XYZ file of N, CA, C and O in Angstrom:
408
model
N 0.945 -1.247 0.096
C 0.019 -0.180 0.158
C 0.891 1.300 0.097
O 1.521 1.526 0.805
N 1.310 1.903 -1.220
C 1.839 2.871 -1.417
C 1.684 4.324 -1.646
O 2.365 5.120 -1.740
N 0.131 4.210 -2.173
C -0.618 5.364 -2.471
C -1.926 5.613 -1.451
O -2.244 5.066 -1.088
N -2.634 7.232 -1.787
C -3.077 7.274 -0.863
C -4.699 7.325 -1.912
O -4.461 8.608 -3.221
N -5.931 7.183 -1.575
C -6.863 7.032 -2.728
C -7.840 7.849 -1.821
O -8.383 7.535 -0.868
N -8.349 8.939 -2.303
C -9.682 9.742 -1.913
C -11.040 9.097 -2.506
O -11.017 9.041 -3.885
N -11.625 8.749 -1.711
C -13.281 7.753 -2.479
C -14.323 9.264 -2.201
O -14.663 9.538 -1.316
N -14.473 8.989 -3.359
C -15.561 10.444 -3.730
C -17.009 9.485 -3.977
O -17.381 8.744 -4.841
N -18.050 10.027 -3.239
C -19.521 9.331 -3.612
C -20.463 10.571 -4.285
O -20.024 11.689 -4.015
N -21.032 10.078 -5.298
C -21.832 10.991 -5.891
C -23.094 11.601 -5.245
O -23.709 10.656 -4.497
N -23.528 12.729 -5.467
C -24.539 13.370 -4.701
C -25.407 14.333 -5.546
O -24.589 15.080 -6.384
N -26.481 13.785 -5.433
C -27.336 15.236 -6.340
C -28.524 15.991 -6.078
O -28.477 15.475 -4.675
N -28.213 17.027 -6.539
C -29.119 18.140 -5.674
C -29.735 19.157 -6.524
O -28.845 19.018 -7.853
N -30.415 19.626 -6.171
C -31.202 20.874 -7.417
C -30.270 22.231 -7.193
O -30.221 22.749 -5.927
N -30.032 22.884 -8.247
C -29.824 24.171 -8.070
C -31.103 25.437 -8.100
O -32.251 24.634 -7.779
N -30.482 26.597 -8.028
C -31.577 27.744 -7.879
C -32.898 27.547 -9.082
O -33.764 27.624 -8.738
N -32.493 27.142 -10.230
C -33.357 26.668 -11.133
C -34.114 25.582 -11.170
O -34.605 25.151 -12.121
N -33.802 24.538 -10.187
C -34.466 23.519 -10.270
C -34.001 22.190 -10.826
O -34.356 21.293 -11.455
N -32.816 22.569 -11.458
C -32.098 21.428 -12.233
C -31.132 20.779 -11.394
O -30.424 21.249 -10.831
N -31.414 19.447 -12.085
C -30.195 18.358 -11.050
C -28.968 18.458 -11.382
O -28.398 18.522 -12.734
N -28.193 18.915 -10.182
C -26.731 18.579 -10.193
C -25.739 17.479 -9.893
O -26.499 17.298 -8.473
N -25.047 17.047 -10.277
C -24.356 15.839 -9.713
C -23.086 16.460 -9.034
O -22.302 16.998 -10.497
N -22.511 15.789 -8.171
C -20.966 16.153 -7.689
C -20.599 15.175 -6.939
O -21.517 14.337 -6.638
N -19.454 14.995 -6.510
C -19.032 14.099 -5.957
C -18.064 14.749 -4.656
O -17.231 15.336 -4.547
N -18.601 14.131 -3.345
C -18.235 14.403 -1.868
C -17.162 13.551 -1.694
O -17.233 12.347 -1.645
N -16.184 14.128 -0.746
C -15.044 13.370 -0.215
C -15.488 12.779 0.760
O -16.249 13.421 1.517
N -15.232 11.334 0.869
C -15.903 10.385 2.162
C -14.628 9.986 3.112
O -15.012 9.534 3.957
N -13.475 10.356 2.632
C -12.195 9.757 3.199
C -11.500 9.506 2.472
O -11.707 9.524 0.948
N -10.171 8.989 2.991
C -8.870 8.476 2.489
C -8.674 7.434 3.009
O -8.270 7.458 4.041
N -7.849 6.441 2.114
C -7.392 4.624 2.512
C -6.390 4.649 1.606
O -6.020 5.221 0.542
N -5.054 3.810 2.256
C -3.987 3.321 1.224
C -4.357 2.674 0.441
O -5.206 1.627 0.613
N -3.623 2.737 -0.784
C -3.846 2.131 -1.596
C -2.839 1.230 -2.624
O -1.949 1.759 -2.475
N -3.136 -0.016 -3.469
C -1.886 -0.558 -4.588
C -2.885 -0.309 -5.553
O -3.874 -0.360 -5.894
N -2.065 0.262 -6.334
C -2.600 0.621 -8.019
C -1.877 -0.375 -8.982
O -0.620 -0.502 -8.936
N -2.647 -1.420 -9.718
C -1.551 -2.530 -10.267
C -2.394 -1.977 -12.152
O -3.719 -2.028 -12.389
N -1.717 -1.770 -12.955
C -2.138 -1.121 -14.431
C -2.418 -2.287 -14.965
O -1.530 -3.211 -14.874
N -3.342 -2.525 -15.722
C -3.761 -3.520 -16.506
C -2.891 -3.321 -17.999
O -2.900 -2.486 -18.565
N -2.282 -4.538 -18.733
C -1.726 -4.750 -19.594
C -2.346 -5.764 -20.503
O -2.823 -6.763 -20.411
N -2.397 -5.578 -22.067
C -2.629 -6.660 -22.584
C -4.095 -6.798 -22.814
O -4.906 -6.246 -21.958
N -4.704 -7.651 -23.570
C -6.500 -8.123 -23.595
C -7.057 -7.133 -24.563
O -6.468 -6.065 -25.091
N -7.882 -7.647 -25.339
C -8.326 -6.610 -26.066
C -9.444 -5.787 -25.661
O -8.994 -4.797 -25.813
N -9.570 -5.738 -24.463
C -10.594 -4.977 -23.587
C -9.644 -3.714 -23.225
O -10.039 -2.418 -23.187
N -8.780 -4.006 -22.607
C -7.540 -3.025 -22.200
C -7.015 -2.192 -23.285
O -6.844 -0.973 -23.051
N -6.663 -2.647 -24.920
C -6.513 -2.225 -25.536
C -7.407 -1.083 -26.274
O -6.907 -0.227 -26.756
N -8.879 -1.810 -26.312
C -9.526 -0.818 -26.613
C -9.897 0.508 -25.897
O -10.018 1.624 -26.221
N -9.956 0.236 -24.597
C -9.746 1.149 -23.124
C -8.746 2.454 -23.763
O -9.157 3.928 -23.737
N -7.486 1.703 -24.030
C -6.486 2.786 -24.344
C -6.762 3.385 -25.347
O -6.247 4.372 -25.714
N -7.397 2.854 -26.721
C -7.850 3.389 -27.637
C -8.870 5.063 -27.556
O -8.603 5.813 -28.230
N -9.513 4.636 -26.573
C -10.467 5.489 -25.694
C -9.470 6.598 -24.912
O -10.348 7.661 -24.224
N -8.169 6.825 -25.146
C -7.308 7.259 -23.809
C -7.983 6.890 -22.467
O -8.112 7.969 -21.591
N -8.219 5.813 -22.194
C -8.919 5.162 -20.754
C -7.236 4.448 -19.976
O -7.131 3.788 -20.860
N -7.525 4.270 -19.160
C -6.223 3.603 -18.284
C -6.923 2.771 -17.080
O -7.190 3.076 -16.119
N -7.111 1.617 -17.480
C -8.145 0.591 -16.573
C -6.690 0.053 -15.675
O -5.393 0.009 -16.065
N -7.281 -0.052 -14.810
C -6.253 -0.526 -13.671
C -6.896 -1.030 -12.247
O -8.230 -1.274 -12.045
N -6.672 -1.952 -11.648
C -6.858 -2.984 -10.427
C -6.152 -2.075 -9.118
O -5.252 -1.883 -8.712
N -6.967 -1.335 -8.376
C -6.694 -0.768 -7.096
C -7.394 -1.603 -6.204
O -8.166 -2.173 -5.509
N -6.332 -2.269 -5.168
C -6.720 -2.784 -3.939
C -6.552 -1.781 -2.912
O -5.738 -1.029 -2.538
N -7.568 -2.044 -1.771
C -7.784 -1.001 -0.828
C -7.731 -2.121 0.609
O -8.533 -3.285 0.398
N -7.745 -1.619 1.871
C -7.625 -2.498 3.407
C -9.405 -2.727 3.164
O -10.018 -1.737 3.208
N -9.839 -3.494 3.767
C -11.659 -3.756 4.053
C -11.679 -3.055 5.284
O -10.916 -2.976 6.275
N -12.719 -1.732 5.513
C -12.936 -1.244 6.474
C -14.473 -0.939 5.897
O -15.106 -1.022 4.767
N -15.096 -0.173 7.092
C -16.271 0.553 6.906
C -16.433 1.340 5.790
O -17.653 1.090 5.143
N -15.208 1.987 5.781
C -15.134 3.052 4.451
C -15.780 2.108 2.827
O -16.312 2.573 2.079
N -14.617 1.227 2.752
C -14.380 0.602 1.816
C -15.802 -0.402 1.150
O -15.652 -0.657 0.032
N -16.168 -0.431 2.467
C -17.646 -1.933 2.144
C -18.163 -1.346 1.341
O -19.201 -1.356 1.008
N -18.390 0.423 1.806
C -19.541 1.346 1.076
C -19.192 1.527 -0.553
O -20.344 2.056 -1.226
N -18.406 1.384 -0.875
C -17.853 1.938 -2.315
C -18.909 0.921 -3.326
O -19.046 -0.223 -3.269
N -19.304 1.373 -4.267
C -20.311 1.132 -5.546
C -19.605 1.534 -6.910
O -18.366 2.303 -6.814
N -20.115 0.821 -7.773
C -19.974 1.419 -9.064
C -19.988 2.590 -9.843
O -19.440 3.201 -10.667
N -20.767 3.218 -8.834
C -21.167 4.698 -9.066
C -20.341 5.917 -8.476
O -20.050 6.989 -8.730
N -18.972 5.482 -7.659
C -18.348 6.169 -6.940
C -16.960 6.500 -7.708
O -17.174 5.379 -8.890
N -15.990 7.086 -7.300
C -14.898 7.360 -8.174
C -13.714 7.609 -6.777
O -14.051 7.754 -5.610
N -12.329 7.707 -7.366
C -11.251 7.614 -6.778
C -10.425 8.384 -7.416
O -10.276 8.894 -8.060
N -9.989 9.314 -6.199
C -8.989 10.607 -6.986
C -7.757 9.529 -6.330
O -7.264 9.726 -5.086
N -6.344 9.621 -7.250
C -5.047 8.962 -6.870
C -4.361 9.607 -7.230
O -4.158 9.759 -8.950
N -3.290 10.320 -6.493
C -2.327 11.410 -7.204
C -2.572 12.419 -7.716
O -2.178 12.464 -9.098
N -3.678 12.760 -7.491
C -4.267 13.638 -8.300
C -4.892 13.449 -9.653
O -5.776 14.730 -10.832
N -5.424 12.513 -9.773
C -6.115 11.905 -10.894
C -7.103 10.978 -10.766
O -7.168 10.288 -9.823
N -8.404 11.404 -11.361
C -9.794 10.653 -11.065
C -9.636 9.454 -11.639
O -9.814 9.487 -12.904
N -10.299 8.277 -10.947
C -10.724 7.278 -11.774
C -12.197 6.994 -11.511
O -12.815 7.153 -10.156
N -13.084 6.455 -12.425
C -14.100 5.849 -12.353
C -14.340 4.389 -11.614
O -13.391 3.582 -12.343
N -14.897 4.044 -10.642
C -15.134 2.896 -10.502
C -15.960 1.880 -11.456
O -17.125 2.686 -11.521
N -15.562 0.904 -11.703
C -16.298 0.179 -13.178
C -17.525 -1.044 -12.361
O -17.749 -1.250 -13.381
N -16.994 -1.205 -11.272
C -17.428 -2.612 -10.809
C -17.281 -2.761 -9.084
O -16.922 -1.823 -8.692
N -18.635 -3.063 -8.557
C -18.374 -3.365 -6.927
C -17.366 -3.927 -6.611
O -16.995 -4.488 -7.432
N -16.349 -3.664 -5.300
C -15.460 -4.316 -4.981
C -15.395 -5.689 -5.004
O -16.751 -6.371 -4.377
N -14.563 -6.094 -5.359
C -14.808 -7.852 -4.676
C -13.423 -8.211 -3.795
O -12.799 -7.443 -3.677
N -14.031 -8.785 -2.749
C -13.158 -9.389 -1.509
C -12.368 -10.245 -1.999
O -12.405 -11.040 -2.676
N -11.307 -9.777 -1.295
C -9.932 -11.131 -1.872
C -10.395 -12.290 -0.923
O -11.534 -12.553 0.263
N -9.380 -13.483 -1.107
C -9.837 -15.087 -0.608
C -9.736 -14.692 1.259
O -10.384 -15.334 2.031
N -8.647 -13.734 1.601
C -8.458 -13.511 3.134
C -9.318 -12.476 3.894
O -9.454 -12.452 5.050
N -10.271 -12.010 2.991
C -11.309 -11.159 3.343
C -10.729 -9.975 4.137
O -11.394 -8.864 4.550
N -9.501 -9.653 3.954
C -8.708 -8.318 4.303
C -8.580 -7.023 3.141
O -8.572 -6.070 3.672
N -8.440 -7.542 2.141
C -9.208 -6.236 1.237
C -9.823 -6.684 0.122
O -10.476 -7.376 -0.180
N -10.166 -5.235 -0.797
C -11.014 -5.669 -1.652
C -9.933 -4.945 -2.999
O -9.240 -4.139 -2.851
N -10.599 -5.450 -4.037
C -9.959 -4.987 -5.194
C -10.859 -4.583 -6.305
O -12.374 -5.115 -6.548
N -10.766 -3.391 -6.807
C -11.586 -2.481 -7.567
C -11.030 -2.777 -8.901
O -10.185 -1.911 -9.082
N -12.064 -2.555 -10.000
C -11.546 -2.449 -11.515
C -12.135 -0.557 -11.576
O -12.937 -0.591 -11.604
N -11.238 -0.367 -11.657
C -11.196 1.145 -12.408
C -10.904 2.161 -13.594
O -9.936 1.077 -14.042
N -11.423 2.910 -13.845
C -10.774 3.149 -15.249
C -10.050 5.232 -15.370
O -11.110 5.605 -14.602
N -9.233 5.093 -15.614
C -8.899 6.267 -15.084
C -9.230 7.730 -16.267
O -9.487 6.803 -17.766
N -9.582 9.120 -16.142
C -10.159 9.758 -17.467
C -8.813 10.264 -18.155
O -7.691 10.569 -17.791
């Protein structure tokens, strides 16, 4: 765990004109490890769209258990969209999350 990830939850609200606005609120920061994906047809397609797919590993905690595919992560000042619900590791101590950099 060498990097810090800020977990961002989507929040919708109405502006003065009653138009829906979505923003991402900071829910907390956790230590993480980023493993960039290489090869494979889907990875190559993502690169063609200027996206960077990766697997982010975080420790299991009450905060990391709340993450869904609608959330975002900010790592080293770069935003990543969470693409699937986190998967628990075999020892249940970590979560692995597929993300795609913007």
